[in-house]
JSON list of C-alpha atoms in Angstrom, two decimals:
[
{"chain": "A", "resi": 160, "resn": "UNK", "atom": "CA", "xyz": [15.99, -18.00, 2.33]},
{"chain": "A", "resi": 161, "resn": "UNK", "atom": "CA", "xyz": [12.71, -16.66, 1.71]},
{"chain": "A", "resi": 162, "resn": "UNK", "atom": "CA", "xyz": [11.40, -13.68, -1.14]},
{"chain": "A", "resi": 163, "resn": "UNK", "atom": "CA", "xyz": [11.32, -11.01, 1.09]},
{"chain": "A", "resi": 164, "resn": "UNK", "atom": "CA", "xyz": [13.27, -8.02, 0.32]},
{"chain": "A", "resi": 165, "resn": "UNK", "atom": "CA", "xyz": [15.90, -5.96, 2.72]},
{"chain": "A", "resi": 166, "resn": "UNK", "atom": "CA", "xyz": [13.46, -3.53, 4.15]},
{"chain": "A", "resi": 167, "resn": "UNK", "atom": "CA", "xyz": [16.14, -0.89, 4.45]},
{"chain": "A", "resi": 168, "resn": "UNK", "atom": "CA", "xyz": [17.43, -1.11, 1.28]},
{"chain": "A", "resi": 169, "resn": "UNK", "atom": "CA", "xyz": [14.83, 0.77, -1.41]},
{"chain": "A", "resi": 170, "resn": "UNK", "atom": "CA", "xyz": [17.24, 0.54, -4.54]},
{"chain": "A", "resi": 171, "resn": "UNK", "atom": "CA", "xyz": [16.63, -3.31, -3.93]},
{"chain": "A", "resi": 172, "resn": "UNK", "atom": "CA", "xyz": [12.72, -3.63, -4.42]},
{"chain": "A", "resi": 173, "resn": "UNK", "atom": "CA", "xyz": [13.54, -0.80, -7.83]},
{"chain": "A", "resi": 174, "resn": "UNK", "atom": "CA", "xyz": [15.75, -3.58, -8.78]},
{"chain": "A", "resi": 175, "resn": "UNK", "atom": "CA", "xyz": [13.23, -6.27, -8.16]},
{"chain": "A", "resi": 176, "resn": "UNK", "atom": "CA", "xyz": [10.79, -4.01, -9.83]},
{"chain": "A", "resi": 177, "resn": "UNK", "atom": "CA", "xyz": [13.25, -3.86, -13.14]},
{"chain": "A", "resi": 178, "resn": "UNK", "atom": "CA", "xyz": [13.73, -8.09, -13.10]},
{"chain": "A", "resi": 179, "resn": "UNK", "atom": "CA", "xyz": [9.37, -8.37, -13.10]},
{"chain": "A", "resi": 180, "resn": "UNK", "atom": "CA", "xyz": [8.52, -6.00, -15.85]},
{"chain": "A", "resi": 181, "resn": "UNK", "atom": "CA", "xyz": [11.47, -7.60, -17.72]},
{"chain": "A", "resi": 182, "resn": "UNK", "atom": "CA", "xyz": [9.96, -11.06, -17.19]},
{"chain": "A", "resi": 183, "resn": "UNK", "atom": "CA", "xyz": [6.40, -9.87, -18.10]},
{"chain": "A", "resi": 184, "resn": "UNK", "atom": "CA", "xyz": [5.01, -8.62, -15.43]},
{"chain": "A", "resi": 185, "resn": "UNK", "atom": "CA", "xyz": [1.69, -5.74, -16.09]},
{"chain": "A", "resi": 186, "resn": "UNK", "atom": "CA", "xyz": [1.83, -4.84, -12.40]},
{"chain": "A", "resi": 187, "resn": "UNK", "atom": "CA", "xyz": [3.49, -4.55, -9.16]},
{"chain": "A", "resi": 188, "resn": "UNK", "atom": "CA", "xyz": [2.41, -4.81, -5.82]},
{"chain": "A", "resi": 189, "resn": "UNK", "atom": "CA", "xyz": [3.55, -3.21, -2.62]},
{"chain": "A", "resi": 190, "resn": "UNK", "atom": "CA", "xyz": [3.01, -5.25, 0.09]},
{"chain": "A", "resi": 191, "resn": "UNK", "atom": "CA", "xyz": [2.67, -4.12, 2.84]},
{"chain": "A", "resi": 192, "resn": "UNK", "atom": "CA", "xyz": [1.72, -1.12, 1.36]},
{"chain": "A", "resi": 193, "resn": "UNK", "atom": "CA", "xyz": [2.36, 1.36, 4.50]},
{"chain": "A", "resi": 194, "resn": "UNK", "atom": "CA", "xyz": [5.63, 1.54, 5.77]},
{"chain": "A", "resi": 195, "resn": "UNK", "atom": "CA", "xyz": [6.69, 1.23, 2.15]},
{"chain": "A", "resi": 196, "resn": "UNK", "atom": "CA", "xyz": [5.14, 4.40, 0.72]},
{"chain": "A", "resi": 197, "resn": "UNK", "atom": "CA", "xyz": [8.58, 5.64, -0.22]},
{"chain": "A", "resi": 198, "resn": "UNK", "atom": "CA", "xyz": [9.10, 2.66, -2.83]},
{"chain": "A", "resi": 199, "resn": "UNK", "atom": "CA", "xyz": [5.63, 2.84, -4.12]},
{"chain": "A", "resi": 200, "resn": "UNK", "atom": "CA", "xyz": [6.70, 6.74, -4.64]},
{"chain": "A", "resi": 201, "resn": "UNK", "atom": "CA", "xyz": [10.08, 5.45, -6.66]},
{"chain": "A", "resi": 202, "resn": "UNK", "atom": "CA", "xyz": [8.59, 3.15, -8.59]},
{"chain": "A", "resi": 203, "resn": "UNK", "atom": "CA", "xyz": [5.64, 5.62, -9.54]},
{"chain": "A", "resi": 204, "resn": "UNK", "atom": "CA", "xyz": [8.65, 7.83, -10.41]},
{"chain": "A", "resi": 205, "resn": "UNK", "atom": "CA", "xyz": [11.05, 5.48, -12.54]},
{"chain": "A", "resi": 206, "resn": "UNK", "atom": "CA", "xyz": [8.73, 3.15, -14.01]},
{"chain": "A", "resi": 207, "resn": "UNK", "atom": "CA", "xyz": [5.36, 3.34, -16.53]},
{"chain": "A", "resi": 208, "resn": "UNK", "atom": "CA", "xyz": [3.55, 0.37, -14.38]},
{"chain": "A", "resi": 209, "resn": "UNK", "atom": "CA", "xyz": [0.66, 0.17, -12.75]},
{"chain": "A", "resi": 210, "resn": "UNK", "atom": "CA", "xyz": [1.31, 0.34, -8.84]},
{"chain": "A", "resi": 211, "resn": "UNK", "atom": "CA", "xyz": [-1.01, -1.60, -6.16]},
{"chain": "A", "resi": 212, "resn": "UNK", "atom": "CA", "xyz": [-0.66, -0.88, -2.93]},
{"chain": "A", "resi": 213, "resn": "UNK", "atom": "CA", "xyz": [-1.75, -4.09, -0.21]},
{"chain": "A", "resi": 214, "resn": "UNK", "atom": "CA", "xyz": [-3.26, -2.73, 3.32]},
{"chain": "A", "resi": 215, "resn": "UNK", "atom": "CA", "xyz": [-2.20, -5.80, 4.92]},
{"chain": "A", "resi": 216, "resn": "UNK", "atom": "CA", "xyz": [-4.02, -6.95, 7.96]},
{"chain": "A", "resi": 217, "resn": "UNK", "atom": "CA", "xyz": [-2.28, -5.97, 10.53]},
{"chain": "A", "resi": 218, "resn": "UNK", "atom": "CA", "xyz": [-2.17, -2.40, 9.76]},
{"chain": "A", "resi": 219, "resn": "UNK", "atom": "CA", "xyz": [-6.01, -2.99, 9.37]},
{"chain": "A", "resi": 220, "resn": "UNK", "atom": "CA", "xyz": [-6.36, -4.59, 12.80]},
{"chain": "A", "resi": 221, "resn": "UNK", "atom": "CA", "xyz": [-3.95, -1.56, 14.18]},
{"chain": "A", "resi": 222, "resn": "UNK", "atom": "CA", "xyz": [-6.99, 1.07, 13.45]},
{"chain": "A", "resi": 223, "resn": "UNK", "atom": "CA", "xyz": [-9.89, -1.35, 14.11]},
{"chain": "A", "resi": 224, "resn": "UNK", "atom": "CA", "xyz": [-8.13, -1.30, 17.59]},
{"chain": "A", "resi": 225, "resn": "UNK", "atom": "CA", "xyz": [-7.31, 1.76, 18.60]},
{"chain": "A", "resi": 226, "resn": "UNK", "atom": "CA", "xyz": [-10.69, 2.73, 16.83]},
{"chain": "A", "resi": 227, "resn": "UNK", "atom": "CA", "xyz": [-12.42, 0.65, 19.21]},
{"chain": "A", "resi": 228, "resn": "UNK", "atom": "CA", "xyz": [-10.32, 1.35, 22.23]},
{"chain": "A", "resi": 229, "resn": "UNK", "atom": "CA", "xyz": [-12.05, 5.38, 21.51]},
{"chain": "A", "resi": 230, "resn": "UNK", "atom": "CA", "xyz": [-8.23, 5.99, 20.90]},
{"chain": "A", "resi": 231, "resn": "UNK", "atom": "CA", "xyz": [-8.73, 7.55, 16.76]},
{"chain": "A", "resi": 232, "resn": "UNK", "atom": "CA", "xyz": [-11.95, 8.02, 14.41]},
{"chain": "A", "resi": 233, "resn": "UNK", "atom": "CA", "xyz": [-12.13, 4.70, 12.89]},
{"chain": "A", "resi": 234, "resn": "UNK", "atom": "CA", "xyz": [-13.18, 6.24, 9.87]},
{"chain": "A", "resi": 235, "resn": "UNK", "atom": "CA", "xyz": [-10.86, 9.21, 9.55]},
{"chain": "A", "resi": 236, "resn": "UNK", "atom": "CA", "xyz": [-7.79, 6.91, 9.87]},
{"chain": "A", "resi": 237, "resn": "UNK", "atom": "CA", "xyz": [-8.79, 4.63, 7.21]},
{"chain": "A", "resi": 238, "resn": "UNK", "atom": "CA", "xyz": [-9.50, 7.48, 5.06]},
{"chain": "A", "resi": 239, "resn": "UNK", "atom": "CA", "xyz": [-5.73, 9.10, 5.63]},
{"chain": "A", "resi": 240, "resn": "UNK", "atom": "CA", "xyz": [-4.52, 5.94, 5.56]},
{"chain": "A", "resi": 241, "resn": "UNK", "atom": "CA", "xyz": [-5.89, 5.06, 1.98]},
{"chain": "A", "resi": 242, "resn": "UNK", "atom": "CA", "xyz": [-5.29, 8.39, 0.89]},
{"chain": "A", "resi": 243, "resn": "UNK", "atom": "CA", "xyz": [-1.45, 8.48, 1.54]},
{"chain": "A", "resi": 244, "resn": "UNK", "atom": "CA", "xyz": [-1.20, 5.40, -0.81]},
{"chain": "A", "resi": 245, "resn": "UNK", "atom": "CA", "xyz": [-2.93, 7.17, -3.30]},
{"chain": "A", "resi": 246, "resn": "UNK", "atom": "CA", "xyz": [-0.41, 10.33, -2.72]},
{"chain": "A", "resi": 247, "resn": "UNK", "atom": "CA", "xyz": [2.03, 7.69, -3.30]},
{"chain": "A", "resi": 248, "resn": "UNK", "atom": "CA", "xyz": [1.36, 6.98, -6.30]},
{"chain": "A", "resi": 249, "resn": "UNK", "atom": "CA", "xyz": [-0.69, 3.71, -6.14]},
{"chain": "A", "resi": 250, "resn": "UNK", "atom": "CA", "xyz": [-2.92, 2.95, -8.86]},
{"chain": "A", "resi": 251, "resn": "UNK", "atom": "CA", "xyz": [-5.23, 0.92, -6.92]},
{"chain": "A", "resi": 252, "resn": "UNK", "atom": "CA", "xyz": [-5.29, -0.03, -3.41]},
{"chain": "A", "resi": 253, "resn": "UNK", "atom": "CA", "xyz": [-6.30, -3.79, -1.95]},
{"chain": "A", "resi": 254, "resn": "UNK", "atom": "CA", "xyz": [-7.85, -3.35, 1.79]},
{"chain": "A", "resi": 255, "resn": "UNK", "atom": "CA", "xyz": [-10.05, -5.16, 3.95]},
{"chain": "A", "resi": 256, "resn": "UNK", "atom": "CA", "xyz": [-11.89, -1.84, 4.40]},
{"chain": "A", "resi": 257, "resn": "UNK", "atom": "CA", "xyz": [-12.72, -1.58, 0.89]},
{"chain": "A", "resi": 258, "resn": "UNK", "atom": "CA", "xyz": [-16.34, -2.41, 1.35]},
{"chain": "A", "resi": 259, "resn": "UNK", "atom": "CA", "xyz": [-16.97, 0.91, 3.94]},
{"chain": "A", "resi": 260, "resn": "UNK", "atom": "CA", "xyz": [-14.51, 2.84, 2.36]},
{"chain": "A", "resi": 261, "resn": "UNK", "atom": "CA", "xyz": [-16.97, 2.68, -0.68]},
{"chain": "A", "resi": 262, "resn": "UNK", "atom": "CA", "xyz": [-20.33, 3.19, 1.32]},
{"chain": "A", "resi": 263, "resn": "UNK", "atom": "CA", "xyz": [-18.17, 6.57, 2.89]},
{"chain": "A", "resi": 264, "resn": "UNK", "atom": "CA", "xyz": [-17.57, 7.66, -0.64]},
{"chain": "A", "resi": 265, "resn": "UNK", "atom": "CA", "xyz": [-21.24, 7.40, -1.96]},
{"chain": "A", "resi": 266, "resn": "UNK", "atom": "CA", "xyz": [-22.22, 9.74, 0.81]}
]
């Protein structure tokens, strides 16, 4: 058996959520972060904890791709991307494009 949850099953990971903070947990982390935006929403909504989301590398690779293939604005789908988590309710966000995300921002 292995940790990972039952991806169709979002009252599970609140659940999980509940058993972490009760065993002293001062954050949680959604990983991977995007086709679980709902539960970063519910446990934004039922719990006073910070919330990371975790761009995993494959939905990283996914844009770098289709960026390169002249397929979407590299740029413009990191920066939905990272913003949805952040609609979410994430507190913080861990991504490998963290380091151009920032040199976008400071423009």
């Amino acid at each position: 058996k292995t940790y990972q949850m039952d991806f169709a099953n979002s009252d599970e990971a609140l659940r999980e959520v509940e058993l972490d903070i009760a065993e002293g947990a001062d954050m949680v982390m959604v990983k991977p972060g995007l086709p679980y935006l709902d539960v970063i929403r519910r446990v934004k909504d039922n719990f006073n904890i910070p919330i990371f989301a975790y761009h995993v590398s494959g939905e990283y690779s996914m844009i770098k791709i289709a960026a390169k293939a002249g397929i979407i604005d590299e740029q413009k789908a990191f920066y939905e991307t990272l913003l949805a988590f952040k609609r979410a309710g994430s507190c913080g966000i861990f991504t490998y494009y963290a380091l151009e995300m920032a040199k976008q921002l400071q423009k």
